[in-house]
PDB file of C-alpha atoms and ligand atoms in Angstrom:
ATOM      1  CA  MET R  19       0.000   0.000   0.000  1.00 67.00           C
ATOM      2  CA  THR R  20       1.207   3.478  -0.756  1.00 69.00           C
ATOM      3  CA  ALA R  21      -0.439   6.832  -0.228  1.00 65.00           C
ATOM      4  CA  THR R  22      -0.407   7.511  -3.974  1.00 87.00           C
ATOM      5  CA  ARG R  23      -2.607   4.495  -4.810  1.00 96.00           C
ATOM      6  CA  ARG R  24      -6.065   4.394  -3.240  1.00 96.00           C
ATOM      7  CA  THR R  25      -6.839   1.013  -1.689  1.00 97.00           C
ATOM      8  CA  LEU R  26      -9.582  -0.997  -3.402  1.00 98.00           C
ATOM      9  CA  ILE R  27     -11.514  -3.699  -1.560  1.00 98.00           C
ATOM     10  CA  ALA R  28     -13.429  -5.741  -4.144  1.00 98.00           C
ATOM     11  CA  GLY R  29     -15.927  -8.506  -3.413  1.00 98.00           C
ATOM     12  CA  ASN R  30     -16.504 -11.337  -5.869  1.00 98.00           C
ATOM     13  CA  TRP R  31     -19.752 -13.026  -4.875  1.00 98.00           C
ATOM     14  CA  LYS R  32     -19.341 -15.683  -7.594  1.00 98.00           C
ATOM     15  CA  MET R  33     -22.473 -17.856  -8.103  1.00 97.00           C
ATOM     16  CA  ASN R  34     -23.909 -17.036  -4.689  1.00 97.00           C
ATOM     17  CA  GLY R  35     -26.976 -15.188  -3.542  1.00 94.00           C
ATOM     18  CA  LYS R  36     -30.672 -15.013  -4.232  1.00 95.00           C
ATOM     19  CA  SER R  37     -32.775 -11.853  -4.049  1.00 95.00           C
ATOM     20  CA  ALA R  38     -33.309 -11.636  -0.306  1.00 96.00           C
ATOM     21  CA  ASP R  39     -29.811 -12.478   0.945  1.00 96.00           C
ATOM     22  CA  GLY R  40     -28.088 -10.579  -1.874  1.00 97.00           C
ATOM     23  CA  VAL R  41     -30.050  -7.418  -1.169  1.00 98.00           C
ATOM     24  CA  ALA R  42     -29.516  -7.787   2.587  1.00 98.00           C
ATOM     25  CA  LEU R  43     -25.752  -8.172   2.091  1.00 98.00           C
ATOM     26  CA  ALA R  44     -25.559  -5.210  -0.278  1.00 98.00           C
ATOM     27  CA  THR R  45     -27.706  -3.045   1.984  1.00 98.00           C
ATOM     28  CA  SER R  46     -25.480  -3.816   4.935  1.00 98.00           C
ATOM     29  CA  VAL R  47     -22.234  -3.103   3.051  1.00 98.00           C
ATOM     30  CA  GLY R  48     -23.700   0.080   1.561  1.00 97.00           C
ATOM     31  CA  GLY R  49     -24.912   1.217   4.974  1.00 97.00           C
ATOM     32  CA  LYS R  50     -21.472   0.739   6.518  1.00 96.00           C
ATOM     33  CA  MET R  51     -19.814   2.683   3.709  1.00 95.00           C
ATOM     34  CA  LYS R  52     -22.327   5.483   3.999  1.00 94.00           C
ATOM     35  CA  SER R  53     -21.954   5.846   7.733  1.00 92.00           C
ATOM     36  CA  ALA R  54     -18.165   5.770   7.411  1.00 90.00           C
ATOM     37  CA  ALA R  55     -18.454   8.851   5.132  1.00 79.00           C
ATOM     38  CA  GLY R  56     -15.026   9.583   3.777  1.00 80.00           C
ATOM     39  CA  ALA R  57     -13.580   6.069   4.078  1.00 85.00           C
ATOM     40  CA  SER R  58      -9.979   6.002   2.919  1.00 91.00           C
ATOM     41  CA  PHE R  59     -10.590   3.026   0.625  1.00 95.00           C
ATOM     42  CA  ASP R  60     -12.806   2.252  -2.363  1.00 97.00           C
ATOM     43  CA  MET R  61     -15.231  -0.633  -2.233  1.00 98.00           C
ATOM     44  CA  LEU R  62     -16.574  -2.701  -5.133  1.00 98.00           C
ATOM     45  CA  VAL R  63     -19.152  -5.489  -5.053  1.00 98.00           C
ATOM     46  CA  CYS R  64     -19.543  -7.923  -7.960  1.00 98.00           C
ATOM     47  CA  PRO R  65     -22.761  -9.921  -7.546  1.00 98.00           C
ATOM     48  CA  PRO R  66     -23.974 -12.512 -10.041  1.00 98.00           C
ATOM     49  CA  PHE R  67     -25.684 -11.021 -13.105  1.00 98.00           C
ATOM     50  CA  THR R  68     -29.124 -11.923 -11.702  1.00 98.00           C
ATOM     51  CA  LEU R  69     -28.607  -9.566  -8.746  1.00 98.00           C
ATOM     52  CA  ILE R  70     -26.924  -6.624 -10.476  1.00 98.00           C
ATOM     53  CA  SER R  71     -30.089  -4.560 -10.671  1.00 98.00           C
ATOM     54  CA  LYS R  72     -31.254  -5.174  -7.094  1.00 98.00           C
ATOM     55  CA  VAL R  73     -27.787  -4.754  -5.610  1.00 98.00           C
ATOM     56  CA  GLY R  74     -27.392  -1.536  -7.603  1.00 98.00           C
ATOM     57  CA  GLU R  75     -30.556  -0.196  -5.988  1.00 98.00           C
ATOM     58  CA  ALA R  76     -29.443  -1.329  -2.530  1.00 98.00           C
ATOM     59  CA  ILE R  77     -26.064   0.439  -2.672  1.00 98.00           C
ATOM     60  CA  LYS R  78     -27.233   3.551  -4.514  1.00 97.00           C
ATOM     61  CA  GLY R  79     -25.713   6.686  -3.035  1.00 95.00           C
ATOM     62  CA  SER R  80     -23.484   4.738  -0.629  1.00 96.00           C
ATOM     63  CA  GLY R  81     -20.225   5.179  -2.520  1.00 96.00           C
ATOM     64  CA  VAL R  82     -19.830   1.406  -3.029  1.00 98.00           C
ATOM     65  CA  MET R  83     -19.150   0.630  -6.691  1.00 98.00           C
ATOM     66  CA  LEU R  84     -21.088  -2.044  -8.590  1.00 98.00           C
ATOM     67  CA  GLY R  85     -19.337  -4.513 -10.890  1.00 98.00           C
ATOM     68  CA  GLY R  86     -19.867  -7.594 -13.035  1.00 98.00           C
ATOM     69  CA  GLN R  87     -17.941 -10.873 -12.840  1.00 98.00           C
ATOM     70  CA  ASP R  88     -17.374 -11.273 -16.585  1.00 98.00           C
ATOM     71  CA  CYS R  89     -18.317  -9.734 -19.917  1.00 98.00           C
ATOM     72  CA  HIS R  90     -18.363 -10.699 -23.578  1.00 98.00           C
ATOM     73  CA  THR R  91     -15.890  -9.192 -26.042  1.00 98.00           C
ATOM     74  CA  ASN R  92     -18.691  -7.869 -28.279  1.00 97.00           C
ATOM     75  CA  VAL R  93     -21.111  -5.037 -27.629  1.00 97.00           C
ATOM     76  CA  SER R  94     -24.217  -7.023 -28.634  1.00 97.00           C
ATOM     77  CA  GLY R  95     -25.304  -9.857 -30.895  1.00 97.00           C
ATOM     78  CA  ALA R  96     -26.017 -13.572 -31.117  1.00 98.00           C
ATOM     79  CA  HIS R  97     -24.215 -14.777 -27.974  1.00 97.00           C
ATOM     80  CA  THR R  98     -26.740 -16.730 -25.947  1.00 97.00           C
ATOM     81  CA  GLY R  99     -26.224 -16.448 -22.222  1.00 96.00           C
ATOM     82  CA  ASP R 100     -23.555 -13.764 -22.441  1.00 97.00           C
ATOM     83  CA  ILE R 101     -23.577 -10.194 -21.159  1.00 98.00           C
ATOM     84  CA  SER R 102     -21.699  -7.282 -22.735  1.00 98.00           C
ATOM     85  CA  ALA R 103     -19.661  -4.641 -20.952  1.00 98.00           C
ATOM     86  CA  GLU R 104     -22.080  -2.036 -22.331  1.00 98.00           C
ATOM     87  CA  MET R 105     -24.979  -3.849 -20.669  1.00 98.00           C
ATOM     88  CA  LEU R 106     -23.120  -3.775 -17.357  1.00 98.00           C
ATOM     89  CA  LYS R 107     -22.433  -0.076 -17.775  1.00 98.00           C
ATOM     90  CA  ASP R 108     -26.113   0.444 -18.554  1.00 98.00           C
ATOM     91  CA  MET R 109     -27.013  -1.250 -15.242  1.00 98.00           C
ATOM     92  CA  GLY R 110     -24.819   1.175 -13.321  1.00 98.00           C
ATOM     93  CA  CYS R 111     -21.638  -0.881 -13.104  1.00 98.00           C
ATOM     94  CA  GLY R 112     -18.288   0.856 -12.876  1.00 98.00           C
ATOM     95  CA  ALA R 113     -16.094  -2.233 -13.206  1.00 98.00           C
ATOM     96  CA  VAL R 114     -15.954  -5.839 -14.355  1.00 98.00           C
ATOM     97  CA  ILE R 115     -13.743  -8.752 -13.336  1.00 98.00           C
ATOM     98  CA  VAL R 116     -12.124 -10.508 -16.313  1.00 98.00           C
ATOM     99  CA  GLY R 117      -9.934 -13.588 -16.461  1.00 98.00           C
ATOM    100  CA  HIS R 118     -10.755 -14.984 -13.023  1.00 98.00           C
ATOM    101  CA  SER R 119      -9.027 -18.349 -12.658  1.00 98.00           C
ATOM    102  CA  GLU R 120     -12.402 -20.066 -12.359  1.00 98.00           C
ATOM    103  CA  ARG R 121     -13.323 -18.739 -15.807  1.00 98.00           C
ATOM    104  CA  ARG R 122      -9.889 -19.585 -17.191  1.00 98.00           C
ATOM    105  CA  THR R 123     -10.438 -23.164 -15.943  1.00 96.00           C
ATOM    106  CA  ASP R 124     -14.195 -23.705 -16.353  1.00 97.00           C
ATOM    107  CA  HIS R 125     -14.537 -21.867 -19.676  1.00 97.00           C
ATOM    108  CA  LYS R 126     -11.029 -22.378 -21.070  1.00 97.00           C
ATOM    109  CA  GLU R 127     -10.426 -18.643 -21.237  1.00 98.00           C
ATOM    110  CA  THR R 128      -7.033 -17.731 -22.717  1.00 98.00           C
ATOM    111  CA  ASP R 129      -4.897 -14.639 -22.130  1.00 98.00           C
ATOM    112  CA  GLU R 130      -5.926 -13.429 -25.592  1.00 98.00           C
ATOM    113  CA  LEU R 131      -9.622 -13.683 -24.757  1.00 98.00           C
ATOM    114  CA  VAL R 132      -9.102 -12.026 -21.379  1.00 98.00           C
ATOM    115  CA  ALA R 133      -7.287  -9.130 -23.073  1.00 98.00           C
ATOM    116  CA  ALA R 134     -10.185  -8.760 -25.543  1.00 98.00           C
ATOM    117  CA  LYS R 135     -12.671  -8.715 -22.670  1.00 98.00           C
ATOM    118  CA  ALA R 136     -10.608  -6.071 -20.867  1.00 98.00           C
ATOM    119  CA  SER R 137     -10.578  -3.976 -24.058  1.00 98.00           C
ATOM    120  CA  ALA R 138     -14.359  -4.314 -24.307  1.00 98.00           C
ATOM    121  CA  ALA R 139     -14.636  -3.159 -20.694  1.00 98.00           C
ATOM    122  CA  HIS R 140     -12.455  -0.134 -21.431  1.00 98.00           C
ATOM    123  CA  ALA R 141     -14.504   0.729 -24.519  1.00 98.00           C
ATOM    124  CA  ALA R 142     -17.663   0.667 -22.391  1.00 98.00           C
ATOM    125  CA  GLY R 143     -16.095   2.956 -19.809  1.00 98.00           C
ATOM    126  CA  LEU R 144     -15.617   0.244 -17.173  1.00 98.00           C
ATOM    127  CA  ILE R 145     -12.589  -0.525 -15.029  1.00 98.00           C
ATOM    128  CA  ALA R 146     -11.274  -3.963 -16.005  1.00 98.00           C
ATOM    129  CA  VAL R 147     -10.158  -5.980 -12.970  1.00 98.00           C
ATOM    130  CA  ILE R 148      -7.786  -8.390 -14.730  1.00 98.00           C
ATOM    131  CA  CYS R 149      -7.026 -11.560 -12.756  1.00 98.00           C
ATOM    132  CA  ILE R 150      -3.775 -13.486 -13.030  1.00 98.00           C
ATOM    133  CA  GLY R 151      -2.045 -16.103 -10.895  1.00 98.00           C
ATOM    134  CA  GLU R 152      -0.154 -19.369 -10.904  1.00 98.00           C
ATOM    135  CA  THR R 153      -1.421 -22.855 -10.067  1.00 97.00           C
ATOM    136  CA  GLU R 154       0.119 -24.894  -7.287  1.00 97.00           C
ATOM    137  CA  ALA R 155       1.930 -27.114  -9.798  1.00 97.00           C
ATOM    138  CA  GLU R 156       3.416 -24.033 -11.464  1.00 98.00           C
ATOM    139  CA  ARG R 157       4.557 -22.667  -8.096  1.00 97.00           C
ATOM    140  CA  ASP R 158       6.067 -26.020  -7.111  1.00 97.00           C
ATOM    141  CA  ALA R 159       7.920 -26.088 -10.426  1.00 98.00           C
ATOM    142  CA  GLY R 160       9.442 -22.671  -9.679  1.00 97.00           C
ATOM    143  CA  LYS R 161       7.474 -21.007 -12.472  1.00 98.00           C
ATOM    144  CA  THR R 162       5.524 -18.426 -10.441  1.00 98.00           C
ATOM    145  CA  LEU R 163       7.195 -15.345 -11.905  1.00 98.00           C
ATOM    146  CA  ASP R 164       7.257 -16.748 -15.449  1.00 98.00           C
ATOM    147  CA  VAL R 165       3.547 -17.554 -15.357  1.00 98.00           C
ATOM    148  CA  ASN R 166       2.523 -14.200 -13.934  1.00 98.00           C
ATOM    149  CA  GLY R 167       4.836 -12.350 -16.318  1.00 98.00           C
ATOM    150  CA  SER R 168       3.363 -14.083 -19.311  1.00 98.00           C
ATOM    151  CA  GLN R 169      -0.199 -13.493 -18.078  1.00 98.00           C
ATOM    152  CA  VAL R 170       0.539  -9.768 -17.726  1.00 98.00           C
ATOM    153  CA  ALA R 171       2.015  -9.739 -21.223  1.00 98.00           C
ATOM    154  CA  GLY R 172      -0.956 -11.598 -22.698  1.00 98.00           C
ATOM    155  CA  SER R 173      -3.960 -10.423 -20.677  1.00 98.00           C
ATOM    156  CA  VAL R 174      -3.351  -6.676 -20.313  1.00 98.00           C
ATOM    157  CA  PRO R 175      -4.470  -5.005 -23.553  1.00 98.00           C
ATOM    158  CA  ALA R 176      -3.107  -1.911 -25.291  1.00 97.00           C
ATOM    159  CA  GLY R 177      -4.853   1.173 -23.938  1.00 97.00           C
ATOM    160  CA  SER R 178      -4.675  -0.010 -20.331  1.00 98.00           C
ATOM    161  CA  ASN R 179      -3.845   2.635 -17.783  1.00 98.00           C
ATOM    162  CA  ALA R 180      -4.079   3.202 -14.047  1.00 97.00           C
ATOM    163  CA  LYS R 181      -7.598   4.646 -14.324  1.00 98.00           C
ATOM    164  CA  ASN R 182      -9.210   1.915 -16.416  1.00 98.00           C
ATOM    165  CA  THR R 183      -7.357  -1.152 -15.152  1.00 98.00           C
ATOM    166  CA  VAL R 184      -6.764  -2.961 -11.873  1.00 98.00           C
ATOM    167  CA  ILE R 185      -4.705  -6.153 -11.656  1.00 98.00           C
ATOM    168  CA  ALA R 186      -5.688  -8.906  -9.209  1.00 98.00           C
ATOM    169  CA  TYR R 187      -2.894 -11.353  -8.364  1.00 98.00           C
ATOM    170  CA  GLU R 188      -4.638 -14.510  -7.203  1.00 98.00           C
ATOM    171  CA  PRO R 189      -2.523 -17.625  -6.697  1.00 98.00           C
ATOM    172  CA  VAL R 190      -4.999 -20.281  -7.842  1.00 97.00           C
ATOM    173  CA  TRP R 191      -4.020 -22.592  -4.975  1.00 97.00           C
ATOM    174  CA  ALA R 192      -4.901 -19.911  -2.410  1.00 97.00           C
ATOM    175  CA  ILE R 193      -8.450 -19.277  -3.655  1.00 96.00           C
ATOM    176  CA  GLY R 194     -11.007 -20.639  -1.223  1.00 94.00           C
ATOM    177  CA  THR R 195      -8.457 -22.901   0.466  1.00 96.00           C
ATOM    178  CA  GLY R 196      -7.545 -20.920   3.571  1.00 94.00           C
ATOM    179  CA  ARG R 197      -3.904 -21.021   2.431  1.00 95.00           C
ATOM    180  CA  THR R 198      -1.906 -17.954   1.450  1.00 95.00           C
ATOM    181  CA  PRO R 199       1.659 -17.311   0.331  1.00 96.00           C
ATOM    182  CA  THR R 200       3.923 -15.699   2.907  1.00 97.00           C
ATOM    183  CA  ASN R 201       3.937 -11.918   3.021  1.00 97.00           C
ATOM    184  CA  ASP R 202       7.406 -11.894   1.445  1.00 98.00           C
ATOM    185  CA  GLU R 203       6.205 -14.133  -1.382  1.00 98.00           C
ATOM    186  CA  VAL R 204       3.178 -11.900  -2.024  1.00 98.00           C
ATOM    187  CA  GLN R 205       5.314  -8.757  -2.075  1.00 98.00           C
ATOM    188  CA  GLU R 206       7.865 -10.392  -4.374  1.00 98.00           C
ATOM    189  CA  VAL R 207       5.198 -11.306  -6.938  1.00 98.00           C
ATOM    190  CA  HIS R 208       3.431  -7.935  -6.719  1.00 98.00           C
ATOM    191  CA  ALA R 209       6.681  -6.023  -7.238  1.00 98.00           C
ATOM    192  CA  PHE R 210       7.507  -8.302 -10.158  1.00 98.00           C
ATOM    193  CA  ILE R 211       4.045  -7.742 -11.691  1.00 98.00           C
ATOM    194  CA  ARG R 212       4.489  -3.984 -11.388  1.00 98.00           C
ATOM    195  CA  GLY R 213       7.787  -4.277 -13.237  1.00 98.00           C
ATOM    196  CA  GLU R 214       6.151  -6.324 -16.012  1.00 98.00           C
ATOM    197  CA  LEU R 215       3.297  -3.810 -16.202  1.00 98.00           C
ATOM    198  CA  ALA R 216       5.848  -1.043 -16.745  1.00 98.00           C
ATOM    199  CA  LYS R 217       6.943  -2.821 -19.943  1.00 96.00           C
ATOM    200  CA  LYS R 218       3.328  -2.764 -21.169  1.00 96.00           C
ATOM    201  CA  VAL R 219       1.928   0.549 -19.969  1.00 97.00           C
ATOM    202  CA  GLY R 220       5.013   2.598 -19.081  1.00 97.00           C
ATOM    203  CA  ALA R 221       6.624   3.246 -15.730  1.00 97.00           C
ATOM    204  CA  ASN R 222       4.291   6.051 -14.644  1.00 96.00           C
ATOM    205  CA  GLU R 223       1.062   4.150 -15.273  1.00 97.00           C
ATOM    206  CA  ALA R 224       2.508   1.008 -13.722  1.00 97.00           C
ATOM    207  CA  ALA R 225       3.479   2.949 -10.607  1.00 97.00           C
ATOM    208  CA  ALA R 226      -0.079   4.292 -10.318  1.00 97.00           C
ATOM    209  CA  MET R 227      -1.928   1.055 -11.199  1.00 98.00           C
ATOM    210  CA  ARG R 228      -3.574  -0.830  -8.364  1.00 98.00           C
ATOM    211  CA  ILE R 229      -2.542  -4.459  -7.862  1.00 98.00           C
ATOM    212  CA  LEU R 230      -4.875  -6.372  -5.548  1.00 98.00           C
ATOM    213  CA  TYR R 231      -4.061  -9.586  -3.739  1.00 98.00           C
ATOM    214  CA  GLY R 232      -6.701 -12.329  -3.826  1.00 98.00           C
ATOM    215  CA  GLY R 233      -6.804 -15.759  -2.251  1.00 97.00           C
ATOM    216  CA  SER R 234      -8.192 -16.460   1.226  1.00 96.00           C
ATOM    217  CA  MET R 235      -7.973 -12.841   2.351  1.00 97.00           C
ATOM    218  CA  LYS R 236      -9.862 -12.484   5.628  1.00 97.00           C
ATOM    219  CA  PRO R 237     -10.165  -9.948   8.461  1.00 97.00           C
ATOM    220  CA  GLY R 238      -7.378 -11.808  10.279  1.00 96.00           C
ATOM    221  CA  ASN R 239      -4.734 -11.514   7.539  1.00 97.00           C
ATOM    222  CA  ALA R 240      -5.884  -8.444   5.588  1.00 97.00           C
ATOM    223  CA  LYS R 241      -3.921  -5.849   7.547  1.00 97.00           C
ATOM    224  CA  GLU R 242      -0.511  -7.415   6.993  1.00 97.00           C
ATOM    225  CA  LEU R 243      -1.230  -8.198   3.333  1.00 97.00           C
ATOM    226  CA  ILE R 244      -2.547  -4.745   2.447  1.00 97.00           C
ATOM    227  CA  ALA R 245       0.352  -3.124   4.319  1.00 96.00           C
ATOM    228  CA  LEU R 246       2.815  -4.654   1.823  1.00 97.00           C
ATOM    229  CA  ALA R 247       4.413  -2.029  -0.417  1.00 97.00           C
ATOM    230  CA  ASP R 248       2.943  -3.238  -3.717  1.00 98.00           C
ATOM    231  CA  VAL R 249      -0.404  -4.559  -2.470  1.00 98.00           C
ATOM    232  CA  ASP R 250      -3.185  -2.042  -3.081  1.00 98.00           C
ATOM    233  CA  GLY R 251      -6.170  -3.891  -1.707  1.00 98.00           C
ATOM    234  CA  GLY R 252      -7.885  -7.212  -2.115  1.00 98.00           C
ATOM    235  CA  LEU R 253     -10.156  -9.239  -4.341  1.00 98.00           C
ATOM    236  CA  ILE R 254     -12.191 -11.211  -1.868  1.00 98.00           C
ATOM    237  CA  GLY R 255     -14.408 -14.219  -2.501  1.00 98.00           C
ATOM    238  CA  GLY R 256     -15.718 -16.088   0.552  1.00 97.00           C
ATOM    239  CA  ALA R 257     -15.267 -13.276   3.073  1.00 98.00           C
ATOM    240  CA  SER R 258     -17.153 -10.837   0.836  1.00 98.00           C
ATOM    241  CA  LEU R 259     -20.354 -12.818   1.480  1.00 98.00           C
ATOM    242  CA  ASN R 260     -20.408 -11.628   5.083  1.00 98.00           C
ATOM    243  CA  ALA R 261     -20.888  -7.866   5.442  1.00 98.00           C
ATOM    244  CA  ASP R 262     -19.025  -7.642   8.766  1.00 98.00           C
ATOM    245  CA  ASP R 263     -16.018  -9.588   7.458  1.00 98.00           C
ATOM    246  CA  PHE R 264     -15.928  -7.654   4.188  1.00 98.00           C
ATOM    247  CA  TRP R 265     -16.117  -4.355   6.012  1.00 97.00           C
ATOM    248  CA  ALA R 266     -13.467  -5.441   8.509  1.00 97.00           C
ATOM    249  CA  ILE R 267     -11.103  -6.077   5.595  1.00 97.00           C
ATOM    250  CA  GLY R 268     -11.712  -2.522   4.409  1.00 96.00           C
ATOM    251  CA  GLU R 269     -11.066  -1.155   7.871  1.00 94.00           C
ATOM    252  CA  ALA R 270      -7.882  -3.204   8.114  1.00 92.00           C
ATOM    253  CA  SER R 271      -6.492  -1.112   5.287  1.00 87.00           C
ATOM    254  CA  ASN R 272      -6.804   2.113   7.286  1.00 79.00           C
TER     255      ASN R 272
HETATM  256  C1  PEP M 301     -11.592 -15.189  -5.472  1.00 83.76           C
HETATM  257  O1  PEP M 301     -12.258 -16.105  -5.913  1.00 83.76           O
HETATM  258  O2  PEP M 301     -11.344 -14.213  -6.201  1.00 83.76           O
HETATM  259  C2  PEP M 301     -11.097 -15.300  -4.116  1.00 83.76           C
HETATM  260  C3  PEP M 301     -10.063 -14.590  -3.772  1.00 83.76           C
HETATM  261  O3  PEP M 301     -11.752 -16.185  -3.283  1.00 83.76           O
HETATM  262  P1  PEP M 301     -11.442 -16.413  -1.705  1.00 83.76           P
HETATM  263  O4  PEP M 301     -11.328 -15.057  -1.082  1.00 83.76           O
HETATM  264  O5  PEP M 301     -12.652 -17.164  -1.225  1.00 83.76           O
HETATM  265  O6  PEP M 301     -10.194 -17.181  -1.630  1.00 83.76           O
END
């Protein structure tokens, strides 16, 4: 964390939540943000597509940003089941997650596709939260930096800058497992990613671009992770489904 980059606490609800619990969660998070007036961090919630409208209503005026979990590369057309970045923007979203490891695995998304999705997000006026991260086998094989370097090279499109792009480093083996890398390991990868970003977007933009850590971030470990020099917040899955835990992670960044 550095004073020049504003901390972002982003919640990825994944395929969780029906109307009543989703609205209750969003209302609680929005209420906390509103009563904190002038919080020193930004907050983003990314509900499933089915809840975007209701969550948008629930957090209206609170300062919490609304986001999607994925978008198509096209603006519109014959793509059954898909949602475009423009549609998300139309629903009041300010951001969209692209390239989450679960989409890379479940839907065989490649770096090239992720970059195209990020470009579509930029064109729609959304912040692209681009996810990268190594698997456990890649880490064990000593390939962590190589994998993350090549994902930065392949998934961050031309036109990316510190205003329209956030990177989320999420070691795949840490997602939902309760395991995390050591603080030194996290800082090493984040600093490396920032260096690779500089090759793509220039040193100034790379220095200003937020790089979030994701993977079993919780109230109990958030403070030490977010305090690391190149960690600018978190992308949070499980703990974002509990308003008190999610808020506590935000407060841990103060
Ligand atoms: C995620 O899926 O982006 C994530 C970080 O999940 P969790 O916080 O549950 O590990």
